[in-house]
Short mmCIF file of C-alpha atoms in Angstrom, two decimals:
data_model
loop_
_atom_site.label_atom_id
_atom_site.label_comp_id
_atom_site.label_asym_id
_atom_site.label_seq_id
_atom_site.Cartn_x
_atom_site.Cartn_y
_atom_site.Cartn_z
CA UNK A 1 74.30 -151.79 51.94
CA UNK A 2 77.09 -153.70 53.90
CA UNK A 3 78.69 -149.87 54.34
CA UNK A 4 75.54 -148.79 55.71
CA UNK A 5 75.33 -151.52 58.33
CA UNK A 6 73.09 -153.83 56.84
CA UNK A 7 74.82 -157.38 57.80
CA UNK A 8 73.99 -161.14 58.51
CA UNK A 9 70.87 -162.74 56.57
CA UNK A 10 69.47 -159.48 55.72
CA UNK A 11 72.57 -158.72 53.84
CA UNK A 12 72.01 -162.47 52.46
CA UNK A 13 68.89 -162.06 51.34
CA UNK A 14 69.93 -159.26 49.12
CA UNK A 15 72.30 -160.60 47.65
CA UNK A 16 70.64 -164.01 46.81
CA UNK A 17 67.39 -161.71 45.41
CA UNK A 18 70.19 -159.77 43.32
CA UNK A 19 72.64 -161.89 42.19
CA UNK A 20 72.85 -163.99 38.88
CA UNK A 21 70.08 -162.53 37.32
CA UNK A 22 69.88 -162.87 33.52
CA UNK A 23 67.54 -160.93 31.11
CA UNK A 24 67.17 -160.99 27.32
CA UNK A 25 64.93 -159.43 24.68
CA UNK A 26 61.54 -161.09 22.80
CA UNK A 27 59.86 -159.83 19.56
CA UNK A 28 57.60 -161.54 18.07
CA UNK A 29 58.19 -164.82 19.97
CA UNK A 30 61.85 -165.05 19.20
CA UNK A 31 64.13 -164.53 22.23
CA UNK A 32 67.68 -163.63 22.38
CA UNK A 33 70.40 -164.85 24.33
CA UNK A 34 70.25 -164.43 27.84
CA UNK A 35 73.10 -161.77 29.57
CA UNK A 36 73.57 -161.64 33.13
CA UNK A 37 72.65 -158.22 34.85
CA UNK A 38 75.91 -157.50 36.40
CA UNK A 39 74.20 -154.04 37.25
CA UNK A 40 71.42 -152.34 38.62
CA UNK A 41 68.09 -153.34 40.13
CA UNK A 42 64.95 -155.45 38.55
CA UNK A 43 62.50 -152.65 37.04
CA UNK A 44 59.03 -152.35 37.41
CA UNK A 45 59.94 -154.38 41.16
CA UNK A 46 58.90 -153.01 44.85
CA UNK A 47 62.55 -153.04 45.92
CA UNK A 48 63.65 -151.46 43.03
CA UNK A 49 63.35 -147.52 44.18
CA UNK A 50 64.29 -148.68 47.75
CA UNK A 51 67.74 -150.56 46.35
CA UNK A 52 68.02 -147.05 44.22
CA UNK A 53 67.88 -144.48 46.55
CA UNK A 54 70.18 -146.28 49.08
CA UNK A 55 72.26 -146.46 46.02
CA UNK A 56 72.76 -143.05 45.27
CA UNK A 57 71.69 -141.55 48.86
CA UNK A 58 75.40 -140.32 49.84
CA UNK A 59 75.79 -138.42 46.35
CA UNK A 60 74.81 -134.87 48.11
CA UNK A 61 78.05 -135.89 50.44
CA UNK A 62 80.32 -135.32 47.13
CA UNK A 63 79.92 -132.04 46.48
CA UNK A 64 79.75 -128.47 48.36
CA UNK A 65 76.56 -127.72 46.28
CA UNK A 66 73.06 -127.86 47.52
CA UNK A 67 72.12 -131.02 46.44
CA UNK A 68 68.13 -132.34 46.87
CA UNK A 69 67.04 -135.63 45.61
CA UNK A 70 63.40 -136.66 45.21
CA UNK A 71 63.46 -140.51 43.50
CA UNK A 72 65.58 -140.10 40.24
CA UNK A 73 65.17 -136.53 40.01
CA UNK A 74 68.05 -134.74 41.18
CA UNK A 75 68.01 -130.66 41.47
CA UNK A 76 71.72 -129.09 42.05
CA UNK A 77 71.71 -125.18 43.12
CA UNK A 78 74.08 -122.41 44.18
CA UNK A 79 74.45 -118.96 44.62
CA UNK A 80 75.91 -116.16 43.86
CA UNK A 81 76.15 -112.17 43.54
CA UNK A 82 78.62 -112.77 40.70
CA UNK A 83 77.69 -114.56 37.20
CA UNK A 84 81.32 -115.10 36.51
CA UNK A 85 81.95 -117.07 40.02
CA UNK A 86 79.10 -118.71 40.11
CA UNK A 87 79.76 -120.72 36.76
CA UNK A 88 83.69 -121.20 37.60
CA UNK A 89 82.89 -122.66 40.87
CA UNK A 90 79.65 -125.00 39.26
CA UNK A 91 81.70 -126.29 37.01
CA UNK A 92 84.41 -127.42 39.57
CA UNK A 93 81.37 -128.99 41.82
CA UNK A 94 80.28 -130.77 38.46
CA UNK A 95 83.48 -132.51 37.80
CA UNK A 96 82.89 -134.12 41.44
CA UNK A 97 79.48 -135.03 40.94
CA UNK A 98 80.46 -136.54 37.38
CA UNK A 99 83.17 -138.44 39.33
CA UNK A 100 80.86 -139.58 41.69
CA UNK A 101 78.42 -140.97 38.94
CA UNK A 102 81.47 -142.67 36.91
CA UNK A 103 82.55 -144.53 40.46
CA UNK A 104 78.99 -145.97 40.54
CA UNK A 105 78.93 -146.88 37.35
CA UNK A 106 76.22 -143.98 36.50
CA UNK A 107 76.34 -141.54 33.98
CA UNK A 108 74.16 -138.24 33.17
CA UNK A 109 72.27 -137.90 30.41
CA UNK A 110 73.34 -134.78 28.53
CA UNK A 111 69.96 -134.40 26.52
CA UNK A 112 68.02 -134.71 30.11
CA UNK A 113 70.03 -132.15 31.84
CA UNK A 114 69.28 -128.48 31.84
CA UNK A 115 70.42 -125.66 33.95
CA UNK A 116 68.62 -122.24 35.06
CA UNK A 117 70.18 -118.62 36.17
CA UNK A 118 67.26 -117.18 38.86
CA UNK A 119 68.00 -113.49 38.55
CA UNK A 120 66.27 -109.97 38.00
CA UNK A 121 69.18 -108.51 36.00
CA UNK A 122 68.57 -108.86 32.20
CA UNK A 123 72.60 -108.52 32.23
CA UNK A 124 72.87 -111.84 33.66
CA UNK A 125 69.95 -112.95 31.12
CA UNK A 126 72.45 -111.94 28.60
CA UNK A 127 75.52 -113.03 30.23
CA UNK A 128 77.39 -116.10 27.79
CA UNK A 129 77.70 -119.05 30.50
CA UNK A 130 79.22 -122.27 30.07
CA UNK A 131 78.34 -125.52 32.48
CA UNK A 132 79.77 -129.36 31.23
CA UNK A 133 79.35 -132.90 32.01
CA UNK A 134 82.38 -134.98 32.03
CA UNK A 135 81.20 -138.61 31.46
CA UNK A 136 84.88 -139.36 30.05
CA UNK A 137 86.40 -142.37 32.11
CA UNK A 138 89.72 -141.41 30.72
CA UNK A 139 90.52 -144.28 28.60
CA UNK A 140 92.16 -143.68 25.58
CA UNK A 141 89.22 -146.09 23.94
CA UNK A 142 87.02 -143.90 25.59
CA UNK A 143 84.96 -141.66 23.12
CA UNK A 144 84.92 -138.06 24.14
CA UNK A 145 82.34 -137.70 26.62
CA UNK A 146 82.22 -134.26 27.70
CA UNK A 147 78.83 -132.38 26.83
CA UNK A 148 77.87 -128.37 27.39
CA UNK A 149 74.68 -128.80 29.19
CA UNK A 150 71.66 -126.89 27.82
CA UNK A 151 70.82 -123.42 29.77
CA UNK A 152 67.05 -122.18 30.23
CA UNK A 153 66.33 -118.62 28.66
CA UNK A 154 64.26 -116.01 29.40
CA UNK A 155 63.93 -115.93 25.20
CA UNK A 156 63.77 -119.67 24.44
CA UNK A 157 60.59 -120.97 22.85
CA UNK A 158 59.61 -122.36 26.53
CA UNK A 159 61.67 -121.15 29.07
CA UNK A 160 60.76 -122.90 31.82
CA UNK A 161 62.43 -125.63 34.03
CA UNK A 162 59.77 -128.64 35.44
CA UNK A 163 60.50 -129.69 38.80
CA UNK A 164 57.91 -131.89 40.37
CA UNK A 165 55.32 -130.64 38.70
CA UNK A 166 56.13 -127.14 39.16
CA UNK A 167 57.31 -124.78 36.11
CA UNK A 168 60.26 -122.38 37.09
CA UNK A 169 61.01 -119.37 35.11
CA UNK A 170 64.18 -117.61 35.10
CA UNK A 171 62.66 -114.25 36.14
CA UNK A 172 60.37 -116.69 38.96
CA UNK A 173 57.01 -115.01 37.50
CA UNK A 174 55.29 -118.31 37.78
CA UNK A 175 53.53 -117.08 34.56
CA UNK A 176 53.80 -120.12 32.88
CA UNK A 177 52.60 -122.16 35.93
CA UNK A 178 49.80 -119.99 36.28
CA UNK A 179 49.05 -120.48 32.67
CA UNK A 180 49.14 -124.43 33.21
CA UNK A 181 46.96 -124.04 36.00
CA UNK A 182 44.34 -121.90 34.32
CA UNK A 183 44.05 -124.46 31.47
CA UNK A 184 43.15 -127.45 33.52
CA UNK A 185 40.68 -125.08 35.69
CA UNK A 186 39.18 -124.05 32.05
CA UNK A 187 39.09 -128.19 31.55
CA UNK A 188 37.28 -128.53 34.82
CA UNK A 189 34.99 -125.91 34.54
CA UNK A 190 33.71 -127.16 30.98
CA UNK A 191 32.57 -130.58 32.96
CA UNK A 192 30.90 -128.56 35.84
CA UNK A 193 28.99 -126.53 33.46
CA UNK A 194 28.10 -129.71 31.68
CA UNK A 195 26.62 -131.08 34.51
CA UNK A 196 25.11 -128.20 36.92
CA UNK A 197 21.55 -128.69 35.92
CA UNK A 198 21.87 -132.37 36.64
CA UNK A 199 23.82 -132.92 40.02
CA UNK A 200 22.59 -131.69 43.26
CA UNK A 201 25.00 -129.42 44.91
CA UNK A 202 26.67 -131.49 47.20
CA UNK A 203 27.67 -133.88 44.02
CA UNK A 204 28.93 -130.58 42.10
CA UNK A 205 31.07 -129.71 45.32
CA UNK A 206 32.66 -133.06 45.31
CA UNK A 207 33.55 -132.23 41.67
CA UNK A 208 34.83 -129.70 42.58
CA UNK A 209 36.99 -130.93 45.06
CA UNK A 210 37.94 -133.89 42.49
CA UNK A 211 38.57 -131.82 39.25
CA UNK A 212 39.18 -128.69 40.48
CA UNK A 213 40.33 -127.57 44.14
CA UNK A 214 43.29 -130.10 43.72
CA UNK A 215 45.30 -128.38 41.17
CA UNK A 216 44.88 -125.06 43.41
CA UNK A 217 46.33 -127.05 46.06
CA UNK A 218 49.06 -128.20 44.81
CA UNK A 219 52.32 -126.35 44.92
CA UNK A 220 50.72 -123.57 46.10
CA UNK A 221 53.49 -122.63 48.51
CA UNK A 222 55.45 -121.95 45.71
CA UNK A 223 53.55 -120.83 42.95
CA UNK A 224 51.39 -118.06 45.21
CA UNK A 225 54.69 -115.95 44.85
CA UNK A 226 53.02 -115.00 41.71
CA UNK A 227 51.61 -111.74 41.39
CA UNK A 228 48.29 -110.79 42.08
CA UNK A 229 47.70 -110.02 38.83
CA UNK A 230 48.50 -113.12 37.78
CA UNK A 231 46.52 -114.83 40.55
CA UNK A 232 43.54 -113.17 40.06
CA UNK A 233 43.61 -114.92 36.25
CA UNK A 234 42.88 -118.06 38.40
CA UNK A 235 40.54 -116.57 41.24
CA UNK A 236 38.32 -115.29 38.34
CA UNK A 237 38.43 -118.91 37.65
CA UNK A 238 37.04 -120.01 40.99
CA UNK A 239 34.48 -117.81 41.14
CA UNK A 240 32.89 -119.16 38.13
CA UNK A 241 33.63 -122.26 39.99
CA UNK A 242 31.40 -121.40 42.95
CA UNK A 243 28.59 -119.70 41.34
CA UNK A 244 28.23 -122.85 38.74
CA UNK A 245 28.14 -125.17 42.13
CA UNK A 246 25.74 -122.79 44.03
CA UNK A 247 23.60 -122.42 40.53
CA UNK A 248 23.53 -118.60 40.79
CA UNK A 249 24.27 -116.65 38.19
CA UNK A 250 27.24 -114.75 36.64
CA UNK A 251 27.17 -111.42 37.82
CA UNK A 252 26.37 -112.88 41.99
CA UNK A 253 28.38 -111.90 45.05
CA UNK A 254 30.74 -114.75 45.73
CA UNK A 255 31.51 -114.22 49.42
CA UNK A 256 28.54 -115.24 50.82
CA UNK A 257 28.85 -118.35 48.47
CA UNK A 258 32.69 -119.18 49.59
CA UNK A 259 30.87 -119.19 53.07
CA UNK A 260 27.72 -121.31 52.33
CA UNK A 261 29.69 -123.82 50.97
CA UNK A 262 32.99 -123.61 52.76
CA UNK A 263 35.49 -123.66 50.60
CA UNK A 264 38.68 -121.40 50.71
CA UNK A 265 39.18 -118.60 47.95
CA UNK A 266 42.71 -118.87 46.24
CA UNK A 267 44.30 -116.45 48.42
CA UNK A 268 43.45 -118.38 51.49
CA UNK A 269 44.34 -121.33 50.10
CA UNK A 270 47.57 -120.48 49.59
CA UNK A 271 47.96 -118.90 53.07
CA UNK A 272 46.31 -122.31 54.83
CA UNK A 273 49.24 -124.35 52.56
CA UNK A 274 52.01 -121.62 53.67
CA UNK A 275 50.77 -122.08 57.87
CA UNK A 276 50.50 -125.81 57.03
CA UNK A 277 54.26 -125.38 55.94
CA UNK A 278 55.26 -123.82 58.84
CA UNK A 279 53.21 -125.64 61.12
CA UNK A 280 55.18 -128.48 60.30
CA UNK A 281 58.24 -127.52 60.37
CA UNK A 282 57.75 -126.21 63.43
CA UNK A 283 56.68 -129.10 65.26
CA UNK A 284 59.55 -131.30 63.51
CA UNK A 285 56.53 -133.08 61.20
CA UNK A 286 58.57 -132.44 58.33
CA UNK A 287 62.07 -133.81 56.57
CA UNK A 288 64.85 -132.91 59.22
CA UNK A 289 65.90 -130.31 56.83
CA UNK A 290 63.33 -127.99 57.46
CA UNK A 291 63.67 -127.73 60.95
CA UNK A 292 65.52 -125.01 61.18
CA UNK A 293 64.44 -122.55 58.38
CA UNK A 294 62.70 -120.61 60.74
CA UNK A 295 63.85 -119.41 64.05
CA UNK A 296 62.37 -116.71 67.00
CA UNK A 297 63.34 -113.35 67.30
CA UNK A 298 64.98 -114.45 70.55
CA UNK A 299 66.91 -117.30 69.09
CA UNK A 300 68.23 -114.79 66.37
CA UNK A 301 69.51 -111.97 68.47
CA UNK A 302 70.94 -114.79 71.17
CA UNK A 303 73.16 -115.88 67.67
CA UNK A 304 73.88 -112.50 66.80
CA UNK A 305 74.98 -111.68 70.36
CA UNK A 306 72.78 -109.06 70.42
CA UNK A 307 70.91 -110.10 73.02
CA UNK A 308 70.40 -107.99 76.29
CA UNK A 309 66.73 -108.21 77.61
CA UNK A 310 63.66 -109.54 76.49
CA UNK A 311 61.49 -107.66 74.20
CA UNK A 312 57.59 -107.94 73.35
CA UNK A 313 58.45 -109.76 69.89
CA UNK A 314 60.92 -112.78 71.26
CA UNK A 315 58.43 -115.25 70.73
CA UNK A 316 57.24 -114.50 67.14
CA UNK A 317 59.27 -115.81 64.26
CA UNK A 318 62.21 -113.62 62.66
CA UNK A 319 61.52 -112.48 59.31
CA UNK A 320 64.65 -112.16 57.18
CA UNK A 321 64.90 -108.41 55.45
CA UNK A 322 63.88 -108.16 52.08
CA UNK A 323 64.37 -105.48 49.30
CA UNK A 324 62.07 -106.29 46.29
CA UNK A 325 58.23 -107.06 46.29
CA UNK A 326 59.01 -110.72 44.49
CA UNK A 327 61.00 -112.31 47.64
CA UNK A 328 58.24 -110.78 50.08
CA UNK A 329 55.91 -113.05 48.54
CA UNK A 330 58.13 -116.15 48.60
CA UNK A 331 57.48 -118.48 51.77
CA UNK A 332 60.63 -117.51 53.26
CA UNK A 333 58.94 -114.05 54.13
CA UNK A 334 55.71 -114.97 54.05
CA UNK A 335 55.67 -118.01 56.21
CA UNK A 336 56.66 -116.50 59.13
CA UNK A 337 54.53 -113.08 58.49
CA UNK A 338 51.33 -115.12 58.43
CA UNK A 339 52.32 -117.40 61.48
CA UNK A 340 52.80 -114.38 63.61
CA UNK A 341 49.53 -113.17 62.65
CA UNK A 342 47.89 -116.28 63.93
CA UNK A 343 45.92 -116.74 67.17
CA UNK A 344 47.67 -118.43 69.99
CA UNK A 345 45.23 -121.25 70.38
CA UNK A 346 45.75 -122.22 66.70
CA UNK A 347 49.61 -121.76 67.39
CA UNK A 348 49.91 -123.97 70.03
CA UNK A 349 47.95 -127.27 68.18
CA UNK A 350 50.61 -129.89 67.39
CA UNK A 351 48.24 -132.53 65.69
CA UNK A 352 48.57 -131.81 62.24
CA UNK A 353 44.58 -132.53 61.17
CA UNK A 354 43.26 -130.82 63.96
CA UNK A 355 45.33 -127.82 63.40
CA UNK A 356 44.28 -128.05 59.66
CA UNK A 357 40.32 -127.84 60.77
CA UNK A 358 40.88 -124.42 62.82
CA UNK A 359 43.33 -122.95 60.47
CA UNK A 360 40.30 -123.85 58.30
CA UNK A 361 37.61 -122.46 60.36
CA UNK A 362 40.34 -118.97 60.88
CA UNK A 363 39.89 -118.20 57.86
CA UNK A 364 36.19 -119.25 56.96
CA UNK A 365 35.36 -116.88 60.01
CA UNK A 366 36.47 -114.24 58.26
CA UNK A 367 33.99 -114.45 55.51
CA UNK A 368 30.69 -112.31 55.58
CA UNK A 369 27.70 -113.69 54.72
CA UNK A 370 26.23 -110.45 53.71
CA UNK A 371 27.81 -108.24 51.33
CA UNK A 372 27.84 -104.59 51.85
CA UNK A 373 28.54 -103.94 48.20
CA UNK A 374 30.00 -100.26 47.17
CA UNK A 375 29.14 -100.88 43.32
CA UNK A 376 26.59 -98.10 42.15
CA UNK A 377 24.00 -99.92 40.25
CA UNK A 378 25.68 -103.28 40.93
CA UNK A 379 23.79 -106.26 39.04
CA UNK A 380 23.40 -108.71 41.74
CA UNK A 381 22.23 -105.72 44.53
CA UNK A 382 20.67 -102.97 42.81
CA UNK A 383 18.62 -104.97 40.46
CA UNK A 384 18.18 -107.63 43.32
CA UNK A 385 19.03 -110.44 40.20
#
């Protein structure tokens, strides 16, 4: 803290709230000696993740790799176009990091630690790598500390990596999100059945809302890279969804429902979260480090000196070339694509809640309220049910 400018009573007040504190262990009404807690912060306290994360906040500055921390959960990531490299060079960047942790008298915890290869060559699937933690403080008393951290599969048992709530394959399917997803929706759908015939439908919407609509929500910039194939497992989903809310039945149109009720379908959804992104970032309403993800056409050709005159496109948003279907989907394309697509008058809004109501009402306006349905003998039409 004193490196980071903190000085004078504030600095005082620290210390006195830190220093000379003791702890010790009860069972059963017998208590043990009391140590003093020569490091560390008191748990379960409102300081406590403040005093941490000023603790470790300059461990990114140790390393060339692309560090992100969110609390205690600490994601490391690099690149490559060769397998071989890529480990050499991770496992140089690790012995820093491991340094760093030693210094602060931190260490990792091999059993908690996993790594993941992203990558559409089974090759690389196959590939042998190796990746260590080096917790040794090179003392001859020192046990051996040094541990081969566990790698992700595309054949292990589960071969996914959790990150915030998010499940990461190697092959980034987002199959086994999707599967996650669908079995809470299946839990949610179970209480809305349970209760249609009881609730009025403003009550079921809420329910909605409250059991169901949030785990759509969530993540969805990241998980709607998904195939629709996969998506459509959940949008079947949210149909049943609406129809159980609205109280018609099975077989009924769910457009017209979607805009009775206003509520987004899935693939909206994940569009409104993707502009929200972007909206954001481009009005500097999110962390400093998304500022500059995105940049104009203009800005991009004045960088690449390949700019002589204006054109028609200068103002819209650059998107980066592409050459498989999975990183169109990802929000690096598709950010950009769907903010270019967007009115100017919804461009322009910088308050973040009332650009959220007319990205909203976009996209609600494009829902008919009257199906012109191309079925022959379709249920709900022909047989008027």
């Amino acid at each position: 803290m004193h490196k980071l400018g903190i000085r004078g009573l504030e600095l005082k007040w620290f210390r006195s709230y830190l220093h000379l504190r003791k702890q010790f262990v009860s069972i059963d009404g017998d208590n043990s000696d009391k140590l003093l807690i020569e490091l560390g912060v008191p748990q379960g306290s409102i300081l406590g993740p403040l005093l941490f994360l000023i603790y470790i906040n300059d461990l990114p500055e140790c390393s060339d790799l692309f560090i992100r921390l969110f609390a205690d959960d600490t994601v490391i990531m690099d690149a490559d176009s060769s397998i071989t490299n890529l480990t050499l060079r991770v496992n140089s960047e690790f012995k820093k990091i491991c340094t760093f942790f030693r210094e602060n008298g931190l260490s990792l915890n091999p059993n908690k630690t996993q790594y993941i290869i992203f990558s559409n060559s089974p090759t690389v699937h196959k590939s042998k790598t190796e990746i260590f933690i080096n917790n040794n403080n090179n003392d001859e008393n020192f046990p051996d500390q040094i541990h081969e951290i566990k790698r992700i599969l595309p054949t292990d048992p589960d071969p996914t990596y959790k990150y915030l709530g998010i499940l990461f394959d190697p092959d980034l399917s987002f199959k086994h999100q999707i599967a996650k997803i669908s079995t809470r929706l299946s839990h949610a759908l179970y209480i809305l059945r349970t209760v249609k015939d009881l609730l009025p439908e403003k009550i079921l919407k809420n329910l909605y809302y409250t059991l169901f609509h949030c785990h759509l929500v969530y993540g969805a910039e990241i998980w709607g890279s998904a195939s629709d194939r996969l998506l459509n497992k959940i949008y079947q989903k949210q149909k049943i969804a609406i129809r159980l809310i609205c109280g018609k039945k099975y077989n009924s149109h769910t457009e017209p429902l979607f805009k009775k009720t206003e509520i987004l379908k899935l693939h909206d959804i994940i569009k409104f979260t993707r502009i929200s992104l972007m909206q954001e970032s481009i009005q500097k309403l999110s962390p400093v480090t998304m500022h500059s993800i995105w940049i104009k056409n203009r800005d991009h050709r004045i960088l690449t000196n390949n700019y002589v005159r204006e054109l028609r496109n200068d103002n819209d948003y650059m998107i980066p070339s592409f050459r498989i279907d999975l990183i169109k989907r990802t929000p690096l394309i598709d950010c950009p694509s769907l903010w270019n697509e967007l009115p100017p008058e919804i461009q322009i809004v910088r308050n973040k809640i009332e650009f959220k109501s007319k990205l909203k009402m976009f996209f609600m306006n494009k829902l008919s309220e009257n199906i012109q349905c191309n079925r022959l003998l379709c249920p709900s039409c022909h047989l008027n049910i």
